[in-house]
Coordinates of C-alpha atoms and ligand atoms in Angstrom, one line a residue:
X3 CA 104.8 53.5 113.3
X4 CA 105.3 57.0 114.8
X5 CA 103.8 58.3 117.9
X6 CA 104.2 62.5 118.6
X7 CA 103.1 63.3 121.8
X8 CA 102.0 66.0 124.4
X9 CA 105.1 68.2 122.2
X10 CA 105.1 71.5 123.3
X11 CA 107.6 74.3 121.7
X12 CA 108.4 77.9 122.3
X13 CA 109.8 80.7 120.6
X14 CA 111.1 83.2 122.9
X15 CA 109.0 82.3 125.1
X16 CA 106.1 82.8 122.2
X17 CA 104.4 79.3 122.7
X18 CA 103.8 77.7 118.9
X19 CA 102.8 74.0 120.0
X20 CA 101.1 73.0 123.0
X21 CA 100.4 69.9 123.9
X22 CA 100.0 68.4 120.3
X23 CA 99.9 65.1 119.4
X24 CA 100.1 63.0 116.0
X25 CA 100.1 59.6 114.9
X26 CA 101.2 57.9 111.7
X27 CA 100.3 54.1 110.4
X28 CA 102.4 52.1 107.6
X29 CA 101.1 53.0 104.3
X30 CA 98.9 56.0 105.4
X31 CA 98.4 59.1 103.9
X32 CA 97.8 61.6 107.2
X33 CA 97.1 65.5 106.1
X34 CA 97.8 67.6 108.7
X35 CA 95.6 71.1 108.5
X36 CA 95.3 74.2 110.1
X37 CA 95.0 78.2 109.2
X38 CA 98.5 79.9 108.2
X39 CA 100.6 80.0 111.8
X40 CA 99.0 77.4 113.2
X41 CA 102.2 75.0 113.6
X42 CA 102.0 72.6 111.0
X43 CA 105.5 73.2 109.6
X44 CA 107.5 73.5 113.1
X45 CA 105.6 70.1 114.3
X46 CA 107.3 68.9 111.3
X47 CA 110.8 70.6 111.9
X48 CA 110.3 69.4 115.5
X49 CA 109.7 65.8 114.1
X50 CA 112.6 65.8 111.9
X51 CA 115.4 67.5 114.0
X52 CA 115.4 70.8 112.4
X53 CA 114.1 72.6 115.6
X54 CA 114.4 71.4 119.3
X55 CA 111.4 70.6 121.5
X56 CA 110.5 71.8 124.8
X57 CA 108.3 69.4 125.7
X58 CA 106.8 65.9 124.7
X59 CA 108.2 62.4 123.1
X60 CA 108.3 61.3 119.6
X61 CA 108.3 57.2 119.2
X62 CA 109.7 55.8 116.0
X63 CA 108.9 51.9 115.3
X64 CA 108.3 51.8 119.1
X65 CA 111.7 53.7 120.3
X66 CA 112.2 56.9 121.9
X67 CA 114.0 59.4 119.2
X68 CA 114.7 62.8 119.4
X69 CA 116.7 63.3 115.8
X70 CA 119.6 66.6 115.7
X71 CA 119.3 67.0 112.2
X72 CA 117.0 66.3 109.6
X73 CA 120.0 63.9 108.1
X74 CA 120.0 61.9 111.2
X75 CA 116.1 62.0 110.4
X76 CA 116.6 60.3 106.9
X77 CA 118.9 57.9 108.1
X78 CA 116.3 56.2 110.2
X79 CA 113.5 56.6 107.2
X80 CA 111.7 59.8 107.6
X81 CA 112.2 62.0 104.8
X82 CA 111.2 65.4 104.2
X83 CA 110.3 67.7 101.2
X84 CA 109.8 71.3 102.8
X85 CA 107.4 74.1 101.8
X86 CA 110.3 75.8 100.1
X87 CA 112.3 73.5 97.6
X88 CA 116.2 73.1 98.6
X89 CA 117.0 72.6 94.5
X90 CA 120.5 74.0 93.9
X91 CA 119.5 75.9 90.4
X92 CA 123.5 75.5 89.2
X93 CA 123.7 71.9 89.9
X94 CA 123.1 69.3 87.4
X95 CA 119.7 67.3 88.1
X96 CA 121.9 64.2 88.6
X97 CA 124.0 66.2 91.5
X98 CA 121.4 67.7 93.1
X99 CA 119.6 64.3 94.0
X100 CA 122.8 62.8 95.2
X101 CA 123.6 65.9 97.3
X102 CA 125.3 64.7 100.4
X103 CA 125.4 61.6 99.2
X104 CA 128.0 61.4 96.4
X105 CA 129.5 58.9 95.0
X106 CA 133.3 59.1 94.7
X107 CA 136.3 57.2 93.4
X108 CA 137.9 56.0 96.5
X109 CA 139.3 58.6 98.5
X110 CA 139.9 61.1 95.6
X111 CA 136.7 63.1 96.0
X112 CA 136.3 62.6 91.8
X113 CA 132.7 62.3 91.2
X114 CA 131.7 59.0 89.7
X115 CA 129.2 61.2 87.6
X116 CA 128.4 59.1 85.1
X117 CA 127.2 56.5 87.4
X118 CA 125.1 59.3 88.8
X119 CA 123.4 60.3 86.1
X120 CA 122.5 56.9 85.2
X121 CA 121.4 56.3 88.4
X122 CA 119.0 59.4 88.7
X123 CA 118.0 58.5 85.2
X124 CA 116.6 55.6 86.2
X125 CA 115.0 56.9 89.5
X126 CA 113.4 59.8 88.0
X127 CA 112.0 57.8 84.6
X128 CA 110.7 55.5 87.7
X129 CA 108.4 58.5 89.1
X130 CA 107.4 59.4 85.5
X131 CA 109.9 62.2 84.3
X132 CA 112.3 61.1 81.8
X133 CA 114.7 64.1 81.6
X134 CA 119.1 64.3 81.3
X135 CA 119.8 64.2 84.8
X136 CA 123.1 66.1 83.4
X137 CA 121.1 69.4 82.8
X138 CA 121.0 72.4 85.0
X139 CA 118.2 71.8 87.6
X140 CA 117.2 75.4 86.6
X141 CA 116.1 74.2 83.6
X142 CA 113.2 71.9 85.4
X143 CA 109.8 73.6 86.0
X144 CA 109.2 73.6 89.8
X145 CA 106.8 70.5 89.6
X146 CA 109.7 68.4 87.8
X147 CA 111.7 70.2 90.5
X148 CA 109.4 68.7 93.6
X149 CA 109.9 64.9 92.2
X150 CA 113.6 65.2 91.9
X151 CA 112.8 66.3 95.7
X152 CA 111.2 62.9 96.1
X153 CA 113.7 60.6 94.5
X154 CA 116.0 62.0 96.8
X155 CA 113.7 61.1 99.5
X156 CA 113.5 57.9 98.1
X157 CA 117.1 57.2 97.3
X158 CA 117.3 57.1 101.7
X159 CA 114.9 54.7 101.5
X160 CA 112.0 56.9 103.3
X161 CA 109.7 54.9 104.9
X162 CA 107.7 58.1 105.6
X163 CA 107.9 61.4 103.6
X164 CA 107.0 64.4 104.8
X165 CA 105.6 67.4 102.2
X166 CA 104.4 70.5 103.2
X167 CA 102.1 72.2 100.6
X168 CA 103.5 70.4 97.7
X169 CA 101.0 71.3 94.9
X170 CA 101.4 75.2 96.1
X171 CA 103.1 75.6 92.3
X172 CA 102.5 72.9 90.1
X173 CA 99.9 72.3 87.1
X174 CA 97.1 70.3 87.1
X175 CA 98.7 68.1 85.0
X176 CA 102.1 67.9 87.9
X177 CA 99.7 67.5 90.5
X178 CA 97.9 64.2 88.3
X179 CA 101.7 63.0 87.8
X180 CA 102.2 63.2 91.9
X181 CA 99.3 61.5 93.2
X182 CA 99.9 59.0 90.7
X183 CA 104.0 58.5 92.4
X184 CA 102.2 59.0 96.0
X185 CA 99.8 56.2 95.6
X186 CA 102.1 53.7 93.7
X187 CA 104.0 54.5 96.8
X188 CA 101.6 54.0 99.3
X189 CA 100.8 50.8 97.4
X190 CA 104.1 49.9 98.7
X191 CA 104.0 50.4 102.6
X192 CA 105.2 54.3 102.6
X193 CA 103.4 56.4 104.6
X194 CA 103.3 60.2 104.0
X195 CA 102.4 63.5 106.2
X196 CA 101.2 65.5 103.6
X197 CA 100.4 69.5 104.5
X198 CA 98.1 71.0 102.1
X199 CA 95.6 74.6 101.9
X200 CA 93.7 72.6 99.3
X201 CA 90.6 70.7 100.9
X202 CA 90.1 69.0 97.5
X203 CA 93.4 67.5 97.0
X204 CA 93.3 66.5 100.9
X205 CA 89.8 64.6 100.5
X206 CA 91.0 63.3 97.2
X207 CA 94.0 61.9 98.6
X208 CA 94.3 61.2 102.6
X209 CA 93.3 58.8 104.7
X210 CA 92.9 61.3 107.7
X211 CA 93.2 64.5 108.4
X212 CA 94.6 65.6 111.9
X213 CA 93.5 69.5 113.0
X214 CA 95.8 72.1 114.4
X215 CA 94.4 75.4 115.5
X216 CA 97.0 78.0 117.4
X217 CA 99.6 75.5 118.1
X218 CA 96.6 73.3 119.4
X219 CA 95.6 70.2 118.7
X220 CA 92.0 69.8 117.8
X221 CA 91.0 66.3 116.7
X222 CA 91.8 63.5 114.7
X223 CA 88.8 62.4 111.9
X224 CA 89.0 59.4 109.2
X225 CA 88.3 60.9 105.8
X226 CA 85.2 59.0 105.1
X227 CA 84.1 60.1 108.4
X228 CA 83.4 63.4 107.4
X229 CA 83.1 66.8 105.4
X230 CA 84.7 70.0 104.1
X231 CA 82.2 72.0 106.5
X232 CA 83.6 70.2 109.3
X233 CA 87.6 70.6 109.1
X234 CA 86.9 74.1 108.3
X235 CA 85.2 74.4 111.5
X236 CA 87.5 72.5 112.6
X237 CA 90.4 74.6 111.8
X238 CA 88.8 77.6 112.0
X239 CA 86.7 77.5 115.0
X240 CA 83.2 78.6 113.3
X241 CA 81.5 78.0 110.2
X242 CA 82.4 80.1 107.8
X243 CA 80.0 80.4 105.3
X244 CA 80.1 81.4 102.0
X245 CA 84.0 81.0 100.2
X246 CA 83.3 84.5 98.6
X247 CA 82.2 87.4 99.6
X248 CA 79.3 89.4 98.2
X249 CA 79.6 92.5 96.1
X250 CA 77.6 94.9 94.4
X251 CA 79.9 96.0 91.4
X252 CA 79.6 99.3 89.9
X253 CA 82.4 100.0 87.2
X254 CA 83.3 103.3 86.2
X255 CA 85.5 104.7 82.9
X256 CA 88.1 102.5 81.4
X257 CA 91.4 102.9 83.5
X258 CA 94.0 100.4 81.9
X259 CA 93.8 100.0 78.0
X260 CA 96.2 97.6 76.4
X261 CA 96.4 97.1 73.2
X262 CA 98.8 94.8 71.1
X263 CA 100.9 93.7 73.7
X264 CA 104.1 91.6 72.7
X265 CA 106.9 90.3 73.6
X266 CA 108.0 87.5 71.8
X267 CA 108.0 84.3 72.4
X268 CA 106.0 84.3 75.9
X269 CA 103.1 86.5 74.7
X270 CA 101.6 88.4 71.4
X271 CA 99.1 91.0 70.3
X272 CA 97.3 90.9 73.7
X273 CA 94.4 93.7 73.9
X274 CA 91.6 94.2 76.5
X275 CA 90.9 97.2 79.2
X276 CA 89.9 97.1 82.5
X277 CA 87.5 99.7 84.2
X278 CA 87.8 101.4 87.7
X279 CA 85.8 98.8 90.2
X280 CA 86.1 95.9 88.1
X281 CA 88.4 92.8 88.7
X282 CA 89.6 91.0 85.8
X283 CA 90.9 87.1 85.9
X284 CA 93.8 86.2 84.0
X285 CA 93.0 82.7 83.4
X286 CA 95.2 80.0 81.3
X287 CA 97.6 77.2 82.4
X288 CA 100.9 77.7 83.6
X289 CA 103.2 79.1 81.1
X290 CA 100.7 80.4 79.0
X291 CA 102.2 83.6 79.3
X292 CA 99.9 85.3 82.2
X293 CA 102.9 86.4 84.7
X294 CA 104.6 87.4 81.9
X295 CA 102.2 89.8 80.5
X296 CA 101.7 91.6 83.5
X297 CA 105.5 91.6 84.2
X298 CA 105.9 93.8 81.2
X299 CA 102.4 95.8 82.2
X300 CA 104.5 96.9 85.2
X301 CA 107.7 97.8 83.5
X302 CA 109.5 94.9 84.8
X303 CA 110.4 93.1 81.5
X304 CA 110.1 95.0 78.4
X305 CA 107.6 94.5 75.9
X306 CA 109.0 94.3 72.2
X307 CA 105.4 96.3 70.9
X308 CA 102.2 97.4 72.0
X309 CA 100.7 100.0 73.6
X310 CA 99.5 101.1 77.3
X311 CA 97.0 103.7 78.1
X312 CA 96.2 104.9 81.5
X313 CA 93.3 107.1 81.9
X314 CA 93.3 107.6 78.0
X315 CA 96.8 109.0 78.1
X316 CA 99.2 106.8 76.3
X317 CA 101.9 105.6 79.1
X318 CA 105.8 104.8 78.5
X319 CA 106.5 102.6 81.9
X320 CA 109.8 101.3 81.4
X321 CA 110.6 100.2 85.2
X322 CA 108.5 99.5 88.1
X323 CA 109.5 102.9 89.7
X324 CA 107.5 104.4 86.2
X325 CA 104.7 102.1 86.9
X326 CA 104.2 102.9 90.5
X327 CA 104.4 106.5 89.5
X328 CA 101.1 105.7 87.5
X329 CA 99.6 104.0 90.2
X330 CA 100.3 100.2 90.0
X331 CA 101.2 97.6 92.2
X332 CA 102.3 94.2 91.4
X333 CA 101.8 91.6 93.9
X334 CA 104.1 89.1 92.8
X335 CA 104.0 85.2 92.8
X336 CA 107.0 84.1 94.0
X337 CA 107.1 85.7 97.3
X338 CA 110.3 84.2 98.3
X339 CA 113.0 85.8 95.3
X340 CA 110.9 88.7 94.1
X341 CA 108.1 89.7 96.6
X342 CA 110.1 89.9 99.8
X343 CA 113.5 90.6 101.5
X344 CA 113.7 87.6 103.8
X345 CA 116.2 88.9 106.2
X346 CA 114.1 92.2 106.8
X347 CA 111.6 92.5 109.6
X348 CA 108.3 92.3 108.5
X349 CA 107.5 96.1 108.8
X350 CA 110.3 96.8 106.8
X351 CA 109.3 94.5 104.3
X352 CA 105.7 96.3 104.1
X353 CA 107.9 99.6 104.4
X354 CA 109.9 98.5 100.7
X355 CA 107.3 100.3 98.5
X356 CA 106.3 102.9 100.8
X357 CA 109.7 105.4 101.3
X358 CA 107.6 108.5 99.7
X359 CA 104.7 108.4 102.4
X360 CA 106.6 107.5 105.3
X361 CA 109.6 109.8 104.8
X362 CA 110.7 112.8 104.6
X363 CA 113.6 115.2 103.5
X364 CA 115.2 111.7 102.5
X365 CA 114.5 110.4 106.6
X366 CA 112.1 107.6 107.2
X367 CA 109.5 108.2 110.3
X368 CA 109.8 105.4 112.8
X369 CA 106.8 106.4 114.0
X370 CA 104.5 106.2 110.7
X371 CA 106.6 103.0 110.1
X372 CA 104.9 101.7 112.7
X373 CA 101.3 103.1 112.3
X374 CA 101.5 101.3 108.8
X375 CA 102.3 98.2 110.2
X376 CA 99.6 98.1 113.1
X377 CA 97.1 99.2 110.2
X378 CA 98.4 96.4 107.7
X379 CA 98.2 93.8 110.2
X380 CA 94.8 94.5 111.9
X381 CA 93.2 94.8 108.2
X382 CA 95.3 91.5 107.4
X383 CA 95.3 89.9 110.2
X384 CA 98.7 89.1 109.9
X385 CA 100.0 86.7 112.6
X386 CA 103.6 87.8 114.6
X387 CA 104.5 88.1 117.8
X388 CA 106.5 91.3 116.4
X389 CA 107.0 93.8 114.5
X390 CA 110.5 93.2 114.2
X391 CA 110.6 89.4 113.9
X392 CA 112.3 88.6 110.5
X393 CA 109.9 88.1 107.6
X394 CA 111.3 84.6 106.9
X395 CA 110.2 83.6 110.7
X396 CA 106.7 83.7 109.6
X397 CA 104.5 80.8 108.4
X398 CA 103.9 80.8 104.6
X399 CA 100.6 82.2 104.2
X400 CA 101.5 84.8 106.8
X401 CA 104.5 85.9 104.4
X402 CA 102.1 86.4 101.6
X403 CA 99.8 88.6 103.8
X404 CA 102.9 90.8 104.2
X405 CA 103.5 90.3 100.1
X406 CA 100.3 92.1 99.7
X407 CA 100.5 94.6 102.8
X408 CA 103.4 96.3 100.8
X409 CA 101.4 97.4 98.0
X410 CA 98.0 98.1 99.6
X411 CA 99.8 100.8 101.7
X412 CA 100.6 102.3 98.2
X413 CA 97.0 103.5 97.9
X414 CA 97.7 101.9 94.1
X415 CA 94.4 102.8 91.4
X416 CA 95.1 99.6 89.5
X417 CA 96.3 96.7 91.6
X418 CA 97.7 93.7 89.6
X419 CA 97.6 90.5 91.9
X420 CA 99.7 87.0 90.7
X421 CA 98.3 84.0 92.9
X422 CA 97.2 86.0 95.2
X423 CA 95.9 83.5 97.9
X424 CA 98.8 80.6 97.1
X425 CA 99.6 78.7 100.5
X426 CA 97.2 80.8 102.2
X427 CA 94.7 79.1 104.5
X428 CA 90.6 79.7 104.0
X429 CA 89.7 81.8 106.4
X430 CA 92.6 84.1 105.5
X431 CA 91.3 84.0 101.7
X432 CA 88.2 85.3 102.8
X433 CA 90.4 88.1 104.4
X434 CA 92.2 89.0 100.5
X435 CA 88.5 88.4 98.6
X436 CA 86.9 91.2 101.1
X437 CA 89.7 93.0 100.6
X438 CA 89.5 92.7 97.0
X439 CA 86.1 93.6 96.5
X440 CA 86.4 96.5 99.3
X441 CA 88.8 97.9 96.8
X442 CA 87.3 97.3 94.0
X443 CA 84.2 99.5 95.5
X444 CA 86.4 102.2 95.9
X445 CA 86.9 102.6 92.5
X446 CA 90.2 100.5 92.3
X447 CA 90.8 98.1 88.8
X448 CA 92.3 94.8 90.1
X449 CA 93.8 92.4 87.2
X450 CA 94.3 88.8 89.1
X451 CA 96.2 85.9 87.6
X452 CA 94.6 83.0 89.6
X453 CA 95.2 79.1 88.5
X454 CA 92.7 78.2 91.0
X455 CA 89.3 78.3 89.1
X456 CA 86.8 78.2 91.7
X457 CA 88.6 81.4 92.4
X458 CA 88.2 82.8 89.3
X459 CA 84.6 82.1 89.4
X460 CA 84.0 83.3 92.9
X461 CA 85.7 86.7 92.1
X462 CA 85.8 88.0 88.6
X463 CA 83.7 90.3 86.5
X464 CA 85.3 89.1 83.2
X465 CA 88.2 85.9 82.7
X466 CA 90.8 87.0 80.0
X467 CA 92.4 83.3 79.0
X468 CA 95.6 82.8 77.9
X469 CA 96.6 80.1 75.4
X470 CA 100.4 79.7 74.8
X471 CA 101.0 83.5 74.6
X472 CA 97.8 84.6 73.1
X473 CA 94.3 85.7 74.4
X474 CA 92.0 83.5 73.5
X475 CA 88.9 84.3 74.8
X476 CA 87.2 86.8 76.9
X477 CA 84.2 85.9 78.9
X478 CA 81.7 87.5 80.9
X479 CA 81.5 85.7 84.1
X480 CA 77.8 84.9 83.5
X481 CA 76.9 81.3 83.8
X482 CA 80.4 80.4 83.0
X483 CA 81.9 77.0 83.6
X484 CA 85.4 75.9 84.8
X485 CA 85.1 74.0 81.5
X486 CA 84.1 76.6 79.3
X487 CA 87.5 78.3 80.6
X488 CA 89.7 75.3 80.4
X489 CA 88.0 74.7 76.9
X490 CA 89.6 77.7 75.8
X491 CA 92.8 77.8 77.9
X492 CA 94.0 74.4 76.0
X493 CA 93.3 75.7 72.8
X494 CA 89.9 75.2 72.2
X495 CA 89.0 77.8 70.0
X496 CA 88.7 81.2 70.6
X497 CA 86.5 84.1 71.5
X498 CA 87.8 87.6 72.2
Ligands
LIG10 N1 112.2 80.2 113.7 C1 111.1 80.9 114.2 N2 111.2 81.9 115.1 C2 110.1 82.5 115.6 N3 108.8 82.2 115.3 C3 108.6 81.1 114.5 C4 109.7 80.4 113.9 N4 109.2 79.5 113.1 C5 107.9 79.6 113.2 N5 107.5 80.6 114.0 C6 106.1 80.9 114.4 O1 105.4 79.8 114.7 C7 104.1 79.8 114.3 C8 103.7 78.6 113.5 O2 104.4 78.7 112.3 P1 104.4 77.5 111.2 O3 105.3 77.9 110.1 O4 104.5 76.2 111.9 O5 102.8 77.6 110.7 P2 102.1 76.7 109.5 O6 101.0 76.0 110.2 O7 103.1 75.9 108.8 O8 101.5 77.9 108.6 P3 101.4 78.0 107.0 O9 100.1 77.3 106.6 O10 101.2 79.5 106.7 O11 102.6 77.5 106.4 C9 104.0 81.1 113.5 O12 103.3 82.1 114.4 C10 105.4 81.5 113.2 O13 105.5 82.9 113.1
LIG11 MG1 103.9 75.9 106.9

């Protein structure tokens, strides 16, 4: 049903697709993969009308299109969920799926609301979430968030719909919830591009997988047709061996003690310590209370009781300018509101937490700017065409590199790191894990709140879980199981 081909785009003269192609069959699921930069989101934004393209032709049901807009997209049945949600947090639920598309009373402009609500009511208990669609849609959690995304794809009548990295944020329990909608879907002739870091989902999912690597297209392979060793060659141009790096860990005195932790209601009484060299998981399902604790660790929302010491001292960090001071950094989750200013270049993003060591007498050095940069993004491998770009021109995984290039520049003793590797592609994980341990043999204490457990497994000394707001158990990770840890991360018991 659609047909991309030879498509070619350039920014400022930076080529980004070359030559790519794409196909698409009624009632397909197609993944399309590739390391962070590779292209996958502008093929889409080219498909859809957001960006121009240089080169190439895109057939829809056997026509020649080129769409403006991604409206003019939807109208003739491709739909499109981006990497970043469009939900408008002040609108109801009800408004926000019939955004653009509201139903008035005549020519007054007076919402027919209550026909909306009903309406989105109904579509949304259709795709499992019974909610009132009169609520803020700041209320939802971002998986509820992603299917009102799709019932608004829906209510177009999408014949295809497009997502890019939808399970980035959501639970396992979300993710369960959107297969389910994506299949019944499927069962129904829609077809769907689906963009995704996770090789699981992707296998557990697609039908095939299409490779990009540096704008290039690399091949086409049915799912049954092969194997996780092969798209990540694939992708990434060699094998790469083993997902996590080795280390030799040797852990020195006890750097962080917490003890009694609270702040009602999203955590209470949480105790444990961390040691220099040693990384720590902070395992638990979301909303157990993990970002939170750590929020309040870095003086970022204040704990209601408890204790902190650092280096046996007992600490009062009451902002994150006290918590720096003491040598953390906080490498937040959501990279888009609190880890980045998306207007700034990207070295002045990786600048934001650096103004002591590349000032002085209140005047920042151009010239160390700089040096910082080149240093961040050779140890990175951060992927843009400049220094000065905008951060928000970068691909995802790319943004989150610069996320965590701010705070390594700090030089920080305990480094606290929120879904670190979230939208980043598997090569580049690699990348933060070396990094990681490197650190960590310097003498560094690393606290990481990961949901992916493989993760957790592949990088911890010991998993703290987190069972709504309370430790629950603290494991060495010796012969540990992801079911051990979700045994005790939905309540299971408890052993601290
Ligand atoms: N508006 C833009 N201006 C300049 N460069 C851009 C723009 N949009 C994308 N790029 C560049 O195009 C390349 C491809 O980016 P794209 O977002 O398509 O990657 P991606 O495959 O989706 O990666 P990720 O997995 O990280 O999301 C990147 O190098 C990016 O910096
Ligand atoms: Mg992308």
């Amino acid at each position: 049903m659609l047909h991309m081909k030879g498509i070619t785009k350039a920014f400022n003269g930076n080529t980004v697709l070359r030559d790519v192609e794409f196909d698409l069959e009624p009632g397909e699921i197609h993944a399309l993969m590739g390391e962070n930069g590779a292209g996958k989101s502008t093929m889409m934004k080219v498909l859809t009308g957001i960006h121009p393209k240089d080169e190439g032709a895109i057939t829809w049901k056997g026509q020649e299109v080129a769409f403006k807009s991604p409206q003019e997209a939807e109208e003739a049945g491709i739909a499109v969920i981006h990497q970043e949600l469009n939900i408008l947090p002040y609108l109801s639920i009800a408004e926000n799926l019939f955004l653009g598309k509201e139903e008035t009373l005549g020519k007054t402009g007076i919402l027919k609301t209550k026909k909306m609500e009903t309406e989105a009511k109904q579509r949304l208990a259709e795709l499992g979430l019974n909610i009132d669609p009169s609520a803020e849609a700041a209320t939802l959690s971002v998986g509820q968030q992603q299917i009102v995304e799709i019932a608004r794809a829906l209510s177009s009548n999408a014949e295809v719909i497009i997502m890019d990295e939808p399970t980035a944020a959501l639970t396992d329990r979300e993710i369960e919830q959107l297969f389910k909608t994506v299949r019944a879907l499927k069962d129904k002739g829609v077809a769907f591009i689906y963009i995704s870091h996770r090789m699981e989902e992707i296998f557990a999912i697609c039908d095939r997988i299409t490779v990009l690597r540096d704008g290039q297209w690399v091949g086409v392979k049915r799912i049954a047709e092969t194997n996780f060793d092969e798209i990540v060659q694939m992708m990434v141009g060699r094998a790469l061996g083993d997902r996590f790096p080795e280390r030799a860990a040797t852990l020195g005195d006890t750097i962080l003690e917490v003890s009694g932790l609270t702040r009602d209601p999203y955590f209470r009484d949480v105790s444990f310590e961390v040691k220099q060299g040693e990384i720590v998981a902070l395992a638990g399902l979301m909303g157990a209370g993990r970002t939170e604790i750590v929020q309040s660790l870095f003086g970022y929302k204040k704990a209601t009781a408890g204790k902190v010491k650092i280096n046996g001292k007992s600490v009062k960090i009451r902002t994150p300018h006290d918590a720096i001071g003491h040598g953390l950094a906080y490498v937040t989750e959501d990279r888009k509101s609190e880890g980045l200013i998306l207007d700034f270049s990207v070295e002045q993003n990786i600048s934001l937490s650096n103004f002591p060591t590349l000032s002085s007498n209140g005047l920042m050095s151009a010239k160390k700017e700089r040096a910082l940069f080149d240093r961040m993004k050779e140890r990175l491998g951060i992927r843009t065409s400049s220094p000065e770009l905008p951060v928000k021109s970068l691909s995802g995984g790319n943004q989150q590199k610069v996320v965590l290039s701010k705070w390594l520049g700090t030089n920080p003793s305990i480094l606290i790191l929120d879904e670190p590797t979230r939208g980043v592609d598997v090569g580049a994980k690699k990348e933060i894990y070396s990094i990681m341990n490197e650190l960590a043999e310097k003498g560094v204490a690393i606290v990481m709140i990961s949901s992916e457990l493989p993760e957790v497994l592949g990088m911890a000394d010991r998993v703290l879980v987190m069972h709504e707001g309370k430790l629950t158990a603290q494991l060495d990770n010796k012969d540990l199981t992801q079911e051990t840890i979700m045994n005790y991360a939905t309540g299971g018991g408890t052993r601290v």
